[in-house]
Each structure stands twice: as structure tokens, then as C-alpha cells.
PDB file of C-alpha atoms in Angstrom:
ATOM      1  CA  MET A 156       5.692  15.016 -12.091  1.00 95.00           C
ATOM      2  CA  MET A 157       8.704  17.186 -12.787  1.00 97.00           C
ATOM      3  CA  ILE A 158      11.935  16.161 -11.046  1.00 97.00           C
ATOM      4  CA  SER A 159      15.447  17.590 -10.931  1.00 97.00           C
ATOM      5  CA  ILE A 160      18.567  15.845 -12.257  1.00 96.00           C
ATOM      6  CA  ASN A 161      21.833  17.675 -11.679  1.00 94.00           C
ATOM      7  CA  GLY A 162      19.933  20.937 -11.390  1.00 93.00           C
ATOM      8  CA  ALA A 163      17.820  20.562 -14.565  1.00 94.00           C
ATOM      9  CA  LEU A 164      14.039  20.171 -14.331  1.00 96.00           C
ATOM     10  CA  LEU A 165      12.750  17.241 -16.376  1.00 96.00           C
ATOM     11  CA  ASP A 166       9.477  15.421 -16.792  1.00 96.00           C
ATOM     12  CA  GLU A 167       9.679  12.102 -14.993  1.00 94.00           C
ATOM     13  CA  GLN A 168       9.052  10.257 -18.266  1.00 93.00           C
ATOM     14  CA  GLN A 169      12.216  11.737 -19.779  1.00 93.00           C
ATOM     15  CA  ALA A 170      14.402  11.513 -16.654  1.00 93.00           C
ATOM     16  CA  VAL A 171      16.969   8.719 -16.980  1.00 93.00           C
ATOM     17  CA  VAL A 172      20.362   7.691 -15.619  1.00 93.00           C
ATOM     18  CA  SER A 173      23.025   5.548 -17.249  1.00 95.00           C
ATOM     19  CA  VAL A 174      23.061   1.787 -16.827  1.00 96.00           C
ATOM     20  CA  TYR A 175      26.721   2.304 -15.836  1.00 96.00           C
ATOM     21  CA  ASP A 176      25.828   4.516 -12.890  1.00 97.00           C
ATOM     22  CA  HIS A 177      27.265   2.738  -9.863  1.00 97.00           C
ATOM     23  CA  GLY A 178      24.133   3.546  -7.941  1.00 96.00           C
ATOM     24  CA  PHE A 179      22.382   1.118 -10.285  1.00 95.00           C
ATOM     25  CA  LEU A 180      25.225  -1.374 -10.595  1.00 95.00           C
ATOM     26  CA  TYR A 181      26.356  -1.593  -6.982  1.00 95.00           C
ATOM     27  CA  GLY A 182      23.906   0.412  -4.884  1.00 95.00           C
ATOM     28  CA  ILE A 183      26.483   3.120  -4.171  1.00 96.00           C
ATOM     29  CA  GLY A 184      24.302   6.091  -3.363  1.00 97.00           C
ATOM     30  CA  LEU A 185      22.627   7.929  -0.507  1.00 98.00           C
ATOM     31  CA  PHE A 186      19.326   9.689  -0.069  1.00 98.00           C
ATOM     32  CA  GLU A 187      17.413  11.894   2.336  1.00 98.00           C
ATOM     33  CA  THR A 188      13.652  12.170   2.667  1.00 98.00           C
ATOM     34  CA  PHE A 189      11.918  15.153   4.216  1.00 98.00           C
ATOM     35  CA  ARG A 190       8.893  17.378   3.760  1.00 97.00           C
ATOM     36  CA  THR A 191       8.209  21.058   3.427  1.00 98.00           C
ATOM     37  CA  TYR A 192       6.070  23.321   5.593  1.00 97.00           C
ATOM     38  CA  GLN A 193       4.731  26.370   3.735  1.00 96.00           C
ATOM     39  CA  GLY A 194       7.347  25.711   1.088  1.00 96.00           C
ATOM     40  CA  GLU A 195      10.263  25.447   3.523  1.00 97.00           C
ATOM     41  CA  PRO A 196      12.134  22.108   3.747  1.00 98.00           C
ATOM     42  CA  PHE A 197      12.184  21.040   7.397  1.00 98.00           C
ATOM     43  CA  LEU A 198      15.561  20.331   9.060  1.00 98.00           C
ATOM     44  CA  LEU A 199      17.288  20.690   5.686  1.00 98.00           C
ATOM     45  CA  THR A 200      20.634  21.666   7.213  1.00 98.00           C
ATOM     46  CA  GLU A 201      20.735  18.456   9.236  1.00 98.00           C
ATOM     47  CA  HIS A 202      19.701  16.308   6.269  1.00 98.00           C
ATOM     48  CA  LEU A 203      22.367  17.787   4.009  1.00 98.00           C
ATOM     49  CA  GLN A 204      25.034  17.395   6.690  1.00 97.00           C
ATOM     50  CA  ARG A 205      24.252  13.681   7.069  1.00 97.00           C
ATOM     51  CA  LEU A 206      24.312  13.333   3.289  1.00 97.00           C
ATOM     52  CA  ALA A 207      27.686  15.085   3.024  1.00 97.00           C
ATOM     53  CA  ASP A 208      29.151  12.946   5.817  1.00 96.00           C
ATOM     54  CA  GLY A 209      27.982   9.782   4.087  1.00 96.00           C
ATOM     55  CA  CYS A 210      29.359  10.878   0.720  1.00 97.00           C
ATOM     56  CA  ARG A 211      32.781  11.444   2.254  1.00 96.00           C
ATOM     57  CA  GLU A 212      32.697   7.944   3.763  1.00 95.00           C
ATOM     58  CA  LEU A 213      31.813   6.433   0.372  1.00 95.00           C
ATOM     59  CA  GLY A 214      34.313   8.489  -1.609  1.00 96.00           C
ATOM     60  CA  ILE A 215      31.621  10.400  -3.498  1.00 97.00           C
ATOM     61  CA  ALA A 216      32.842  13.908  -4.317  1.00 97.00           C
ATOM     62  CA  TYR A 217      29.655  15.744  -3.432  1.00 96.00           C
ATOM     63  CA  GLU A 218      28.586  18.378  -0.949  1.00 91.00           C
ATOM     64  CA  ALA A 219      25.359  20.249  -1.611  1.00 92.00           C
ATOM     65  CA  SER A 220      24.919  23.997  -1.474  1.00 94.00           C
ATOM     66  CA  GLU A 221      21.987  24.542   0.866  1.00 96.00           C
ATOM     67  CA  THR A 222      21.074  27.734  -0.977  1.00 97.00           C
ATOM     68  CA  ALA A 223      21.000  25.894  -4.299  1.00 96.00           C
ATOM     69  CA  VAL A 224      18.977  23.019  -2.848  1.00 97.00           C
ATOM     70  CA  ARG A 225      16.384  25.389  -1.416  1.00 97.00           C
ATOM     71  CA  ALA A 226      16.103  27.079  -4.809  1.00 96.00           C
ATOM     72  CA  SER A 227      15.677  23.724  -6.585  1.00 96.00           C
ATOM     73  CA  ILE A 228      12.962  22.642  -4.161  1.00 97.00           C
ATOM     74  CA  ALA A 229      11.127  25.942  -4.632  1.00 97.00           C
ATOM     75  CA  GLN A 230      11.298  25.441  -8.417  1.00 97.00           C
ATOM     76  CA  LEU A 231       9.989  21.887  -8.110  1.00 98.00           C
ATOM     77  CA  LEU A 232       7.094  22.951  -5.912  1.00 98.00           C
ATOM     78  CA  GLN A 233       6.134  25.624  -8.421  1.00 98.00           C
ATOM     79  CA  ALA A 234       6.615  23.366 -11.467  1.00 98.00           C
ATOM     80  CA  ASN A 235       4.386  20.712  -9.894  1.00 98.00           C
ATOM     81  CA  SER A 236       1.786  23.176  -8.554  1.00 98.00           C
ATOM     82  CA  LEU A 237       2.378  22.037  -4.974  1.00 98.00           C
ATOM     83  CA  THR A 238       2.393  24.160  -1.844  1.00 95.00           C
ATOM     84  CA  ASP A 239       4.034  21.435   0.239  1.00 97.00           C
ATOM     85  CA  ALA A 240       5.429  18.061  -0.717  1.00 98.00           C
ATOM     86  CA  TYR A 241       7.387  14.921   0.103  1.00 98.00           C
ATOM     87  CA  ILE A 242      10.980  15.296  -1.111  1.00 98.00           C
ATOM     88  CA  ARG A 243      13.536  12.569  -1.787  1.00 98.00           C
ATOM     89  CA  PHE A 244      17.020  13.985  -2.338  1.00 98.00           C
ATOM     90  CA  SER A 245      19.321  11.344  -3.843  1.00 98.00           C
ATOM     91  CA  VAL A 246      23.002  11.314  -4.725  1.00 98.00           C
ATOM     92  CA  SER A 247      24.243   8.394  -6.794  1.00 98.00           C
ATOM     93  CA  ALA A 248      27.913   7.570  -7.302  1.00 97.00           C
ATOM     94  CA  GLY A 249      27.629   8.343 -11.008  1.00 96.00           C
ATOM     95  CA  VAL A 250      28.909   6.743 -14.187  1.00 95.00           C
ATOM     96  CA  GLU A 251      32.065   4.650 -13.925  1.00 94.00           C
ATOM     97  CA  ALA A 252      33.499   1.617 -15.693  1.00 94.00           C
ATOM     98  CA  LEU A 253      32.026  -1.811 -15.028  1.00 95.00           C
ATOM     99  CA  GLY A 254      33.850  -3.218 -12.011  1.00 94.00           C
ATOM    100  CA  LEU A 255      34.704  -2.011  -8.540  1.00 89.00           C
ATOM    101  CA  PRO A 256      36.289   1.456  -8.476  1.00 87.00           C
ATOM    102  CA  GLY A 257      39.934   2.063  -7.650  1.00 83.00           C
ATOM    103  CA  GLY A 258      39.401   5.573  -6.331  1.00 91.00           C
ATOM    104  CA  ASP A 259      36.806   8.179  -5.495  1.00 95.00           C
ATOM    105  CA  TYR A 260      33.667   8.923  -7.497  1.00 96.00           C
ATOM    106  CA  THR A 261      34.142  12.321  -9.119  1.00 96.00           C
ATOM    107  CA  LYS A 262      30.962  12.605 -11.228  1.00 94.00           C
ATOM    108  CA  PRO A 263      27.989  11.946  -8.945  1.00 97.00           C
ATOM    109  CA  THR A 264      24.374  12.208 -10.039  1.00 96.00           C
ATOM    110  CA  GLU A 265      22.007  14.397  -7.995  1.00 97.00           C
ATOM    111  CA  ILE A 266      18.297  13.642  -8.287  1.00 97.00           C
ATOM    112  CA  ILE A 267      15.506  15.419  -6.425  1.00 98.00           C
ATOM    113  CA  TYR A 268      12.181  13.613  -6.519  1.00 98.00           C
ATOM    114  CA  ILE A 269       8.931  15.187  -5.396  1.00 98.00           C
ATOM    115  CA  LYS A 270       5.403  13.947  -4.785  1.00 97.00           C
ATOM    116  CA  PRO A 271       2.299  15.131  -2.921  1.00 97.00           C
ATOM    117  CA  LEU A 272       2.263  14.492   0.805  1.00 97.00           C
ATOM    118  CA  PRO A 273       0.234  11.430   1.822  1.00 93.00           C
ATOM    119  CA  PRO A 274      -3.176  12.166   3.344  1.00 92.00           C
ATOM    120  CA  ARG A 275      -2.958  12.683   7.086  1.00 92.00           C
ATOM    121  CA  ASP A 276      -5.109  10.230   9.023  1.00 93.00           C
ATOM    122  CA  GLU A 277      -5.999  12.171  12.154  1.00 94.00           C
ATOM    123  CA  GLN A 278      -7.420   9.061  13.801  1.00 94.00           C
ATOM    124  CA  VAL A 279      -3.950   7.505  13.802  1.00 95.00           C
ATOM    125  CA  TYR A 280      -2.551  10.520  15.658  1.00 96.00           C
ATOM    126  CA  SER A 281      -5.382  10.486  18.186  1.00 95.00           C
ATOM    127  CA  ASP A 282      -5.791   6.720  18.733  1.00 95.00           C
ATOM    128  CA  GLY A 283      -2.378   5.412  17.744  1.00 96.00           C
ATOM    129  CA  LYS A 284      -0.878   3.330  14.946  1.00 97.00           C
ATOM    130  CA  ALA A 285      -0.433  -0.438  15.084  1.00 98.00           C
ATOM    131  CA  LEU A 286       3.104  -1.812  15.424  1.00 98.00           C
ATOM    132  CA  GLN A 287       3.837  -5.323  14.157  1.00 98.00           C
ATOM    133  CA  LEU A 288       6.861  -7.226  15.466  1.00 98.00           C
ATOM    134  CA  LEU A 289       8.615  -8.918  12.536  1.00 98.00           C
ATOM    135  CA  LYS A 290      10.594 -12.140  12.348  1.00 98.00           C
ATOM    136  CA  LEU A 291      13.081 -10.672   9.869  1.00 98.00           C
ATOM    137  CA  PRO A 292      16.027  -9.170  11.758  1.00 98.00           C
ATOM    138  CA  ARG A 293      17.553  -5.798  10.970  1.00 97.00           C
ATOM    139  CA  ASN A 294      20.659  -6.413   8.926  1.00 96.00           C
ATOM    140  CA  THR A 295      24.016  -5.103  10.072  1.00 94.00           C
ATOM    141  CA  PRO A 296      25.084  -1.639   8.857  1.00 92.00           C
ATOM    142  CA  GLU A 297      26.998  -1.193   5.600  1.00 87.00           C
ATOM    143  CA  GLY A 298      29.912   0.370   7.498  1.00 86.00           C
ATOM    144  CA  LEU A 299      30.671   1.361  11.066  1.00 86.00           C
ATOM    145  CA  TYR A 300      27.236   2.962  11.189  1.00 89.00           C
ATOM    146  CA  ARG A 301      24.151   2.746   8.988  1.00 94.00           C
ATOM    147  CA  PHE A 302      23.937   4.937   5.900  1.00 95.00           C
ATOM    148  CA  LYS A 303      20.623   6.045   4.443  1.00 96.00           C
ATOM    149  CA  SER A 304      21.708   4.251   1.321  1.00 96.00           C
ATOM    150  CA  PHE A 305      20.302   2.714  -1.832  1.00 96.00           C
ATOM    151  CA  HIS A 306      20.738  -0.704  -0.137  1.00 92.00           C
ATOM    152  CA  TYR A 307      17.102  -1.122   0.837  1.00 94.00           C
ATOM    153  CA  MET A 308      16.474  -4.835   0.360  1.00 96.00           C
ATOM    154  CA  ASN A 309      16.188  -5.496   4.117  1.00 97.00           C
ATOM    155  CA  ASN A 310      13.397  -2.917   4.327  1.00 97.00           C
ATOM    156  CA  ILE A 311      11.642  -4.294   1.246  1.00 98.00           C
ATOM    157  CA  LEU A 312      11.683  -7.820   2.655  1.00 98.00           C
ATOM    158  CA  ALA A 313      10.365  -6.474   5.949  1.00 98.00           C
ATOM    159  CA  LYS A 314       7.518  -4.769   4.098  1.00 98.00           C
ATOM    160  CA  ARG A 315       6.706  -8.030   2.349  1.00 98.00           C
ATOM    161  CA  GLU A 316       6.610  -9.871   5.663  1.00 98.00           C
ATOM    162  CA  LEU A 317       4.349  -7.185   7.130  1.00 98.00           C
ATOM    163  CA  SER A 318       1.824  -7.803   4.344  1.00 98.00           C
ATOM    164  CA  LEU A 319       1.492 -11.438   5.461  1.00 98.00           C
ATOM    165  CA  TYR A 320      -0.217 -10.491   8.744  1.00 98.00           C
ATOM    166  CA  PRO A 321      -3.925  -9.895   8.038  1.00 97.00           C
ATOM    167  CA  TRP A 322      -4.468  -8.086  11.336  1.00 97.00           C
ATOM    168  CA  ALA A 323      -1.660  -5.606  10.636  1.00 96.00           C
ATOM    169  CA  ALA A 324      -3.204  -3.563   7.807  1.00 93.00           C
ATOM    170  CA  GLY A 325      -1.830  -0.040   8.059  1.00 94.00           C
ATOM    171  CA  ALA A 326       0.719  -1.029  10.703  1.00 98.00           C
ATOM    172  CA  GLU A 327       4.410  -0.227  10.851  1.00 98.00           C
ATOM    173  CA  GLY A 328       6.777  -3.181  11.031  1.00 98.00           C
ATOM    174  CA  LEU A 329       9.344  -3.430  13.831  1.00 98.00           C
ATOM    175  CA  MET A 330      12.667  -5.188  13.320  1.00 98.00           C
ATOM    176  CA  LEU A 331      14.932  -6.534  16.048  1.00 98.00           C
ATOM    177  CA  SER A 332      18.694  -6.733  15.765  1.00 97.00           C
ATOM    178  CA  GLU A 333      20.295 -10.116  15.142  1.00 96.00           C
ATOM    179  CA  ASP A 334      20.920 -10.239  18.911  1.00 97.00           C
ATOM    180  CA  GLY A 335      17.208  -9.776  19.599  1.00 97.00           C
ATOM    181  CA  TYR A 336      17.287  -6.141  20.667  1.00 98.00           C
ATOM    182  CA  VAL A 337      14.614  -3.664  19.550  1.00 98.00           C
ATOM    183  CA  ALA A 338      16.021  -1.818  16.534  1.00 98.00           C
ATOM    184  CA  GLU A 339      13.758   0.285  14.317  1.00 98.00           C
ATOM    185  CA  GLY A 340      10.710   0.333  12.106  1.00 98.00           C
ATOM    186  CA  ILE A 341      10.725  -0.202   8.362  1.00 98.00           C
ATOM    187  CA  VAL A 342      10.542   3.562   7.815  1.00 97.00           C
ATOM    188  CA  SER A 343      10.810   4.926  11.351  1.00 98.00           C
ATOM    189  CA  ASN A 344      12.819   5.242  14.532  1.00 98.00           C
ATOM    190  CA  LEU A 345      11.282   4.096  17.802  1.00 98.00           C
ATOM    191  CA  PHE A 346      10.814   5.709  21.234  1.00 98.00           C
ATOM    192  CA  PHE A 347       9.075   4.558  24.384  1.00 98.00           C
ATOM    193  CA  VAL A 348       8.347   6.052  27.789  1.00 98.00           C
ATOM    194  CA  LYS A 349       8.594   4.213  31.098  1.00 98.00           C
ATOM    195  CA  ASP A 350       8.161   5.908  34.474  1.00 97.00           C
ATOM    196  CA  GLY A 351       8.675   9.350  32.978  1.00 97.00           C
ATOM    197  CA  THR A 352      11.939   8.533  31.135  1.00 98.00           C
ATOM    198  CA  LEU A 353      12.139   8.646  27.354  1.00 98.00           C
ATOM    199  CA  HIS A 354      13.990   5.668  25.878  1.00 98.00           C
ATOM    200  CA  THR A 355      15.223   4.940  22.364  1.00 98.00           C
ATOM    201  CA  PRO A 356      17.368   2.099  20.968  1.00 98.00           C
ATOM    202  CA  SER A 357      21.083   2.799  20.903  1.00 97.00           C
ATOM    203  CA  LEU A 358      22.934   3.264  17.623  1.00 96.00           C
ATOM    204  CA  GLU A 359      24.830   0.136  18.719  1.00 95.00           C
ATOM    205  CA  THR A 360      21.848  -1.862  17.423  1.00 97.00           C
ATOM    206  CA  GLY A 361      22.752  -0.758  13.893  1.00 96.00           C
ATOM    207  CA  ILE A 362      19.821   1.590  13.392  1.00 97.00           C
ATOM    208  CA  LEU A 363      19.834   4.651  11.193  1.00 96.00           C
ATOM    209  CA  PRO A 364      20.790   7.825  13.090  1.00 96.00           C
ATOM    210  CA  GLY A 365      17.531   9.442  12.020  1.00 97.00           C
ATOM    211  CA  ILE A 366      17.287  13.208  11.624  1.00 98.00           C
ATOM    212  CA  THR A 367      13.847  13.269  13.226  1.00 98.00           C
ATOM    213  CA  ARG A 368      15.135  10.985  15.992  1.00 98.00           C
ATOM    214  CA  GLY A 369      17.845  13.535  16.737  1.00 98.00           C
ATOM    215  CA  HIS A 370      15.339  16.387  16.618  1.00 98.00           C
ATOM    216  CA  VAL A 371      13.063  14.671  19.135  1.00 98.00           C
ATOM    217  CA  LEU A 372      16.004  13.990  21.457  1.00 98.00           C
ATOM    218  CA  LYS A 373      16.891  17.693  21.385  1.00 98.00           C
ATOM    219  CA  LEU A 374      13.292  18.674  22.087  1.00 98.00           C
ATOM    220  CA  ALA A 375      13.149  16.312  25.057  1.00 98.00           C
ATOM    221  CA  ALA A 376      16.465  17.509  26.465  1.00 98.00           C
ATOM    222  CA  ALA A 377      15.403  21.156  26.163  1.00 97.00           C
ATOM    223  CA  ARG A 378      12.282  20.390  28.192  1.00 96.00           C
ATOM    224  CA  GLY A 379      14.057  18.459  30.914  1.00 97.00           C
ATOM    225  CA  ILE A 380      12.578  15.087  29.998  1.00 98.00           C
ATOM    226  CA  PRO A 381      14.908  12.328  31.266  1.00 98.00           C
ATOM    227  CA  LEU A 382      16.547  10.504  28.332  1.00 98.00           C
ATOM    228  CA  GLN A 383      18.186   7.146  27.926  1.00 97.00           C
ATOM    229  CA  ASP A 384      19.339   5.159  24.920  1.00 97.00           C
ATOM    230  CA  GLY A 385      20.205   1.509  25.306  1.00 97.00           C
ATOM    231  CA  LEU A 386      19.638  -2.109  24.401  1.00 98.00           C
ATOM    232  CA  TYR A 387      16.005  -3.104  24.878  1.00 98.00           C
ATOM    233  CA  ARG A 388      13.892  -6.192  24.378  1.00 98.00           C
ATOM    234  CA  TRP A 389      10.337  -6.596  23.127  1.00 98.00           C
ATOM    235  CA  GLU A 390       9.314  -7.076  26.752  1.00 98.00           C
ATOM    236  CA  ASP A 391      10.446  -3.511  27.504  1.00 98.00           C
ATOM    237  CA  LEU A 392       7.974  -2.220  24.929  1.00 97.00           C
ATOM    238  CA  VAL A 393       5.209  -4.408  26.328  1.00 97.00           C
ATOM    239  CA  GLU A 394       5.740  -2.836  29.757  1.00 97.00           C
ATOM    240  CA  ALA A 395       6.043   0.743  28.424  1.00 98.00           C
ATOM    241  CA  ASP A 396       3.656   3.554  29.349  1.00 98.00           C
ATOM    242  CA  GLU A 397       3.903   5.169  25.893  1.00 98.00           C
ATOM    243  CA  VAL A 398       5.362   4.103  22.543  1.00 98.00           C
ATOM    244  CA  PHE A 399       5.759   6.279  19.469  1.00 98.00           C
ATOM    245  CA  LEU A 400       7.435   6.268  16.062  1.00 98.00           C
ATOM    246  CA  VAL A 401       9.118   9.112  14.222  1.00 98.00           C
ATOM    247  CA  ASN A 402      10.118   9.923  10.677  1.00 96.00           C
ATOM    248  CA  SER A 403      10.544  13.063   8.627  1.00 96.00           C
ATOM    249  CA  VAL A 404       7.220  12.905   6.802  1.00 96.00           C
ATOM    250  CA  GLN A 405       4.850  11.400   9.387  1.00 96.00           C
ATOM    251  CA  GLU A 406       6.467  13.329  12.288  1.00 97.00           C
ATOM    252  CA  ILE A 407       5.622  11.818  15.717  1.00 98.00           C
ATOM    253  CA  VAL A 408       3.167   8.912  15.485  1.00 98.00           C
ATOM    254  CA  PRO A 409       1.816   7.335  18.691  1.00 98.00           C
ATOM    255  CA  VAL A 410       1.444   3.569  18.890  1.00 98.00           C
ATOM    256  CA  GLY A 411      -1.915   2.246  20.078  1.00 97.00           C
ATOM    257  CA  THR A 412      -1.534  -1.528  19.656  1.00 98.00           C
ATOM    258  CA  MET A 413       1.412  -3.864  19.191  1.00 98.00           C
ATOM    259  CA  TYR A 414       1.277  -7.344  17.663  1.00 98.00           C
ATOM    260  CA  THR A 415       3.545 -10.365  17.845  1.00 98.00           C
ATOM    261  CA  PRO A 416       4.058 -12.540  14.732  1.00 98.00           C
ATOM    262  CA  SER A 417       1.454 -14.948  16.128  1.00 97.00           C
ATOM    263  CA  GLY A 418      -1.106 -12.142  16.283  1.00 97.00           C
ATOM    264  CA  GLN A 419      -1.107 -11.625  20.041  1.00 97.00           C
ATOM    265  CA  ALA A 420      -2.102  -8.011  20.719  1.00 97.00           C
ATOM    266  CA  VAL A 421      -0.729  -5.651  23.369  1.00 97.00           C
ATOM    267  CA  THR A 422      -2.664  -2.435  23.957  1.00 96.00           C
ATOM    268  CA  ILE A 423      -0.616   0.696  24.604  1.00 95.00           C
ATOM    269  CA  GLY A 424      -3.434   3.207  24.326  1.00 89.00           C
ATOM    270  CA  GLY A 425      -2.265   5.951  21.992  1.00 87.00           C
ATOM    271  CA  PRO A 426      -0.475   9.201  22.865  1.00 96.00           C
ATOM    272  CA  GLY A 427       0.505   9.737  26.487  1.00 96.00           C
ATOM    273  CA  PRO A 428       1.577  12.996  28.154  1.00 97.00           C
ATOM    274  CA  ILE A 429       5.196  12.981  26.945  1.00 98.00           C
ATOM    275  CA  THR A 430       4.182  12.054  23.393  1.00 98.00           C
ATOM    276  CA  ARG A 431       1.657  14.902  23.385  1.00 97.00           C
ATOM    277  CA  GLN A 432       4.181  17.356  24.799  1.00 97.00           C
ATOM    278  CA  LEU A 433       6.790  16.525  22.150  1.00 98.00           C
ATOM    279  CA  THR A 434       4.180  16.603  19.382  1.00 97.00           C
ATOM    280  CA  ALA A 435       3.048  20.064  20.445  1.00 96.00           C
ATOM    281  CA  GLN A 436       6.647  21.323  20.245  1.00 95.00           C
ATOM    282  CA  TYR A 437       7.705  19.412  17.118  1.00 94.00           C
ATOM    283  CA  LYS A 438       7.730  22.223  14.548  1.00 81.00           C
TER     284      LYS A 438
END
């Protein structure tokens, strides 16, 4: 695949960064993942705004030009003979001396990765995906709120735990906060419906303020669906009428069955009326 580094298209075999890049040394970097529809990156403005906000917090002197990013993505699609694709837009702190920095990062590295979209399993969207409760808690945010950062070890360990449950093939893993509140999936934000009200875990749980999460909240508000964010337990999900997951590539994914770490199954039943309504309005 061809990727972009600081605006230059390179074959992935020739694309390299310095061993002194602080993204490699200390994990100082941020990324956004999204997809395109008919060549257009979805919710790009919102993704770039979150990226810019995070860079300011980390002292990385970077703010993308949306026009330039759109042009780079169009070039990557063409260079890789793709109509639509999965995009990962990364900004690393850049090359600095070994040791913690004394000031801001003034030479960041911008990398745009691209790959074909994963096959869409229509049965998952009609019957629902499995959701596996994990023992591993969601770690606390890097700062006052969670960045979409290069610090991904918590998610990797969660993925490894998920693979230990033989009944959970193809499932998403669900992490609780250290206080035992429902937090988020390994690669998704969580929603559930109870008595006609749409609920989602509060940012107080340390979850990522997901772009798709925000988009779904706006869709629900525009349609008069009652909304509430808060601190919820696993038992709240068990008693829910509908449960669904969201992320920028998979969109809105209904949950059909939920599992505890011991393998006990709870049937939710796939997409309910509010999940279907939001899915129909998603794009």
C-alpha cells in the first residue's frame, strides 16, 4: 500500500520514522480513524478538531489544513486503486533528543495510513454482535480526559483477554472502569436503551469522547429521543431493551448477546426500534 508521510506518498516498505521520534520513544502521538463514503472522509471536520485539541494539550505544534487532508486522502485512494477505505491519520511528536522534552514539539510527523474497508457482515447488523464483559478494567485517562493516543496497551491487553473466551469469537470486549462502571469497548463506544431513553456512559468513566458517539447523540437529540449519560453497572445492560456499539468504521452495531467472563449468556435480541431509527439516519 502507498501511505503519506508529511505530505509525500511512499510505498509502505520504504516508509520509516526515526528511532528518536518521541512517538516511538514515549508514545507521544495522537491518531484518528475514519472511513470514506464515495471518496469523502466522514465527519472529517470533527476528527481534525479533536486531533488539534489534543495536540495543543500535548504541546505538539500541529493543526491540519482540512483542504490539504482531503487532497491527501484523495491521492491515497487513487494511488491504491480504492474507491473507499479505512483511514488512520496519525501525528507523532517528532524527532527530539533522548530524554523528556523541556518545551513544545515543533517538528511533528504526520502519517496517513490507508487500507481496504473490512468486509461488512450483514448478519451482524441484522442479528446483533456478541459483547463480552472483560475482567481487565479500563485504565485511567492520560490527562484530564482520554486522548486517542499512541498509548494503546490497555486495549491490546483487553484484546488478548477477549481471545481467551472460546464462546466469544467475533465479539467486542467491554471494559468497566476501576470503580466497576460500564466504560467502553476495545474499539467502540457503548449505548443502551431502557424504556425509550437512550443511555451512554459518562465521560467521567474515563472513556474516549468518540466522534461517532457525539454524532449519534446529535442524531438522537434532533429526533427528540430522550438522552441520558451517567454511571451504569453491568446489571443496567442486562436489563436494557436495546444495546448497541458505535465506531467510525463499523458505524452503529447492534448487540444480540452479552457474555460474562464465566460464559453466562444474556440475550438482547439485536436491533430495536431506536437502534434502527438511528441507523437509518446515520449518514
